[in-house]
Amino acid sequence: MTVVVWITEGTWPACVDAARTRVPDGAEIVLLYVAGAEVPGAAHGAFAGLLGRGHPGPRHPAAGWGSDPGDRMEELASATGEEMLRAAAERLTLPCTVRVAHGRVEREVVAAAEGTELLVLARDGSRTHRGPHSLGPAGRYVVDHAPCPVLLLWPDRVPER
């Protein structure tokens, strides 16, 4: 049995705890973090256009002036993901594989779940109300398009109404 656990900021502890307590012994667990392409992509585009002032190389290397900020944003997203994955693996206390993917978050999660038996994720919308708004756009897409069963969790206490 292969289980993918989607690791995101703010909700990963609940997902890891669920995997630790609900996944059968001997299951292959994959902790997945997806670094979204939207923000770095916007920075790349802004730098490329930069009102006609984008430069292909650094003009003042010590200050980083003239460097594409999208590259730095991609590095930071990967570093953040790796840090969360490290913490998640420690909390899991079970053998697991960690994976960082890059691209459209919802599509990368669905692609990673292909051929697996379970996908574990937490609600990414409103944490104060039950219902459809408790899922954000990425979570809704993943739930609607997952190619396997989904274990959908509340990251905190379930709201009373």
mmCIF file of C-alpha atoms in Angstrom:
data_model
loop_
_atom_site.group_PDB
_atom_site.id
_atom_site.type_symbol
_atom_site.label_atom_id
_atom_site.label_comp_id
_atom_site.label_asym_id
_atom_site.label_seq_id
_atom_site.Cartn_x
_atom_site.Cartn_y
_atom_site.Cartn_z
ATOM 1 C CA MET A 1 0.000 0.000 0.000
ATOM 2 C CA THR A 2 1.297 3.441 -0.934
ATOM 3 C CA VAL A 3 0.043 6.558 0.855
ATOM 4 C CA VAL A 4 0.765 10.149 -0.172
ATOM 5 C CA VAL A 5 0.603 12.761 2.590
ATOM 6 C CA TRP A 6 0.303 16.317 1.262
ATOM 7 C CA ILE A 7 2.443 18.599 3.427
ATOM 8 C CA THR A 8 1.400 22.267 3.536
ATOM 9 C CA GLU A 9 2.107 25.115 5.924
ATOM 10 C CA GLY A 10 -0.184 25.151 8.919
ATOM 11 C CA THR A 11 -1.867 21.812 8.252
ATOM 12 C CA TRP A 12 0.969 19.297 7.996
ATOM 13 C CA PRO A 13 0.972 18.199 11.675
ATOM 14 C CA ALA A 14 -2.631 16.948 11.413
ATOM 15 C CA CYS A 15 -1.852 15.056 8.210
ATOM 16 C CA VAL A 16 1.264 13.452 9.658
ATOM 17 C CA ASP A 17 -0.554 12.444 12.855
ATOM 18 C CA ALA A 18 -3.348 10.878 10.804
ATOM 19 C CA ALA A 19 -0.866 8.938 8.695
ATOM 20 C CA ARG A 20 0.986 7.738 11.784
ATOM 21 C CA THR A 21 -2.167 6.452 13.468
ATOM 22 C CA ARG A 22 -4.328 5.328 10.520
ATOM 23 C CA VAL A 23 -1.971 3.916 7.895
ATOM 24 C CA PRO A 24 -1.381 0.156 8.172
ATOM 25 C CA ASP A 25 2.026 -1.198 9.147
ATOM 26 C CA GLY A 26 4.319 -1.762 6.216
ATOM 27 C CA ALA A 27 2.687 0.882 4.024
ATOM 28 C CA GLU A 28 4.949 3.016 1.871
ATOM 29 C CA ILE A 29 4.448 6.625 2.967
ATOM 30 C CA VAL A 30 5.378 9.528 0.710
ATOM 31 C CA LEU A 31 5.476 13.006 2.254
ATOM 32 C CA LEU A 32 4.832 15.484 -0.562
ATOM 33 C CA TYR A 33 5.430 19.231 -0.603
ATOM 34 C CA VAL A 34 4.623 21.225 -3.733
ATOM 35 C CA ALA A 35 6.350 24.544 -4.338
ATOM 36 C CA GLY A 36 3.813 26.522 -6.325
ATOM 37 C CA ALA A 37 4.876 28.193 -9.545
ATOM 38 C CA GLU A 38 2.525 31.181 -9.349
ATOM 39 C CA VAL A 39 4.543 33.579 -7.175
ATOM 40 C CA PRO A 40 7.985 32.826 -8.663
ATOM 41 C CA GLY A 41 6.390 32.929 -12.115
ATOM 42 C CA ALA A 42 4.993 36.385 -11.452
ATOM 43 C CA ALA A 43 8.401 37.534 -10.220
ATOM 44 C CA HIS A 44 10.084 36.091 -13.336
ATOM 45 C CA GLY A 45 7.567 37.890 -15.540
ATOM 46 C CA ALA A 46 7.912 41.154 -13.673
ATOM 47 C CA PHE A 47 11.683 40.988 -13.912
ATOM 48 C CA ALA A 48 11.606 40.094 -17.610
ATOM 49 C CA GLY A 49 9.349 43.065 -18.294
ATOM 50 C CA LEU A 50 10.433 45.271 -15.430
ATOM 51 C CA LEU A 51 9.202 48.243 -17.374
ATOM 52 C CA GLY A 52 12.065 47.678 -19.803
ATOM 53 C CA ARG A 53 14.746 47.597 -17.096
ATOM 54 C CA GLY A 54 15.321 43.866 -16.612
ATOM 55 C CA HIS A 55 18.937 42.834 -17.066
ATOM 56 C CA PRO A 56 20.101 39.332 -17.997
ATOM 57 C CA GLY A 57 22.921 39.325 -15.440
ATOM 58 C CA PRO A 58 23.846 41.014 -12.161
ATOM 59 C CA ARG A 59 25.097 44.570 -12.516
ATOM 60 C CA HIS A 60 25.970 44.854 -8.840
ATOM 61 C CA PRO A 61 26.594 41.232 -7.792
ATOM 62 C CA ALA A 62 27.220 41.985 -4.107
ATOM 63 C CA ALA A 63 23.765 43.499 -3.732
ATOM 64 C CA GLY A 64 22.104 41.076 -6.126
ATOM 65 C CA TRP A 65 20.827 44.008 -8.171
ATOM 66 C CA GLY A 66 19.885 42.909 -11.640
ATOM 67 C CA SER A 67 19.299 39.291 -10.588
ATOM 68 C CA ASP A 68 15.963 37.656 -11.370
ATOM 69 C CA PRO A 69 14.028 37.601 -8.044
ATOM 70 C CA GLY A 70 11.987 34.634 -9.284
ATOM 71 C CA ASP A 71 15.077 32.419 -8.967
ATOM 72 C CA ARG A 72 15.494 33.402 -5.326
ATOM 73 C CA MET A 73 11.789 32.851 -4.644
ATOM 74 C CA GLU A 74 12.022 29.326 -6.098
ATOM 75 C CA GLU A 75 15.033 28.603 -3.868
ATOM 76 C CA LEU A 76 13.190 29.891 -0.786
ATOM 77 C CA ALA A 77 10.077 27.832 -1.577
ATOM 78 C CA SER A 78 12.168 24.676 -1.960
ATOM 79 C CA ALA A 79 14.076 25.383 1.260
ATOM 80 C CA THR A 80 10.816 25.969 3.145
ATOM 81 C CA GLY A 81 9.390 22.743 1.749
ATOM 82 C CA GLU A 82 12.480 20.755 2.662
ATOM 83 C CA GLU A 83 12.381 22.170 6.196
ATOM 84 C CA MET A 84 8.706 21.220 6.594
ATOM 85 C CA LEU A 85 9.361 17.759 5.154
ATOM 86 C CA ARG A 86 12.230 17.232 7.592
ATOM 87 C CA ALA A 87 9.996 18.206 10.527
ATOM 88 C CA ALA A 88 7.160 16.045 9.183
ATOM 89 C CA ALA A 89 9.427 13.004 8.798
ATOM 90 C CA GLU A 90 10.639 13.432 12.388
ATOM 91 C CA ARG A 91 7.069 13.688 13.659
ATOM 92 C CA LEU A 92 5.942 10.678 11.618
ATOM 93 C CA THR A 93 8.531 8.376 13.241
ATOM 94 C CA LEU A 94 7.940 5.802 10.472
ATOM 95 C CA PRO A 95 10.003 5.040 7.385
ATOM 96 C CA CYS A 96 8.983 7.391 4.589
ATOM 97 C CA THR A 97 10.052 9.014 1.365
ATOM 98 C CA VAL A 98 10.082 12.787 1.034
ATOM 99 C CA ARG A 99 9.455 14.569 -2.237
ATOM 100 C CA VAL A 100 9.442 18.206 -3.333
ATOM 101 C CA ALA A 101 7.559 18.942 -6.546
ATOM 102 C CA HIS A 102 7.335 22.216 -8.463
ATOM 103 C CA GLY A 103 4.424 23.506 -10.518
ATOM 104 C CA ARG A 104 0.703 24.077 -10.169
ATOM 105 C CA VAL A 105 0.080 22.791 -6.660
ATOM 106 C CA GLU A 106 -3.254 21.057 -7.216
ATOM 107 C CA ARG A 107 -2.114 19.360 -10.416
ATOM 108 C CA GLU A 108 1.138 18.149 -8.874
ATOM 109 C CA VAL A 109 -0.716 16.640 -5.903
ATOM 110 C CA VAL A 110 -3.170 14.810 -8.175
ATOM 111 C CA ALA A 111 -0.283 13.549 -10.330
ATOM 112 C CA ALA A 112 1.616 12.335 -7.250
ATOM 113 C CA ALA A 113 -1.460 10.405 -6.089
ATOM 114 C CA GLU A 114 -1.634 8.464 -9.364
ATOM 115 C CA GLY A 115 -1.195 4.760 -8.621
ATOM 116 C CA THR A 116 -1.461 5.131 -4.843
ATOM 117 C CA GLU A 117 -4.053 3.688 -2.505
ATOM 118 C CA LEU A 118 -4.647 6.753 -0.307
ATOM 119 C CA LEU A 119 -4.087 10.513 -0.295
ATOM 120 C CA VAL A 120 -4.068 12.331 3.051
ATOM 121 C CA LEU A 121 -4.747 16.066 3.118
ATOM 122 C CA ALA A 122 -6.184 18.703 5.409
ATOM 123 C CA ARG A 123 -8.836 21.283 4.673
ATOM 124 C CA ASP A 124 -7.207 24.436 3.336
ATOM 125 C CA GLY A 125 -10.094 26.913 3.501
ATOM 126 C CA SER A 126 -12.078 28.441 6.343
ATOM 127 C CA ARG A 127 -11.314 26.836 9.681
ATOM 128 C CA THR A 128 -14.251 28.516 11.401
ATOM 129 C CA HIS A 129 -17.152 27.086 9.388
ATOM 130 C CA ARG A 130 -18.188 23.703 8.128
ATOM 131 C CA GLY A 131 -19.256 23.250 4.539
ATOM 132 C CA PRO A 132 -17.876 24.032 1.126
ATOM 133 C CA HIS A 133 -15.828 27.041 2.243
ATOM 134 C CA SER A 134 -13.719 24.781 4.445
ATOM 135 C CA LEU A 135 -11.894 23.769 1.257
ATOM 136 C CA GLY A 136 -9.826 26.269 -0.685
ATOM 137 C CA PRO A 137 -9.464 26.106 -4.462
ATOM 138 C CA ALA A 138 -6.440 23.779 -4.394
ATOM 139 C CA GLY A 139 -8.017 21.407 -1.866
ATOM 140 C CA ARG A 140 -11.309 21.333 -3.772
ATOM 141 C CA TYR A 141 -9.517 20.504 -7.027
ATOM 142 C CA VAL A 142 -7.535 17.715 -5.375
ATOM 143 C CA VAL A 143 -10.607 16.192 -3.725
ATOM 144 C CA ASP A 144 -12.562 16.381 -6.984
ATOM 145 C CA HIS A 145 -9.798 14.937 -9.193
ATOM 146 C CA ALA A 146 -7.855 12.543 -6.938
ATOM 147 C CA PRO A 147 -7.338 9.166 -8.624
ATOM 148 C CA CYS A 148 -7.536 7.354 -5.284
ATOM 149 C CA PRO A 149 -9.461 7.485 -1.986
ATOM 150 C CA VAL A 150 -8.869 10.671 0.016
ATOM 151 C CA LEU A 151 -8.605 11.066 3.782
ATOM 152 C CA LEU A 152 -9.705 14.685 4.340
ATOM 153 C CA LEU A 153 -8.943 16.101 7.781
ATOM 154 C CA TRP A 154 -9.670 19.167 9.830
ATOM 155 C CA PRO A 155 -6.272 20.677 10.687
ATOM 156 C CA ASP A 156 -7.612 21.868 14.042
ATOM 157 C CA ARG A 157 -10.754 21.258 16.057
ATOM 158 C CA VAL A 158 -13.900 20.813 14.021
ATOM 159 C CA PRO A 159 -16.030 23.978 14.159
ATOM 160 C CA GLU A 160 -19.251 23.595 16.126
ATOM 161 C CA ARG A 161 -21.474 24.816 13.301
#
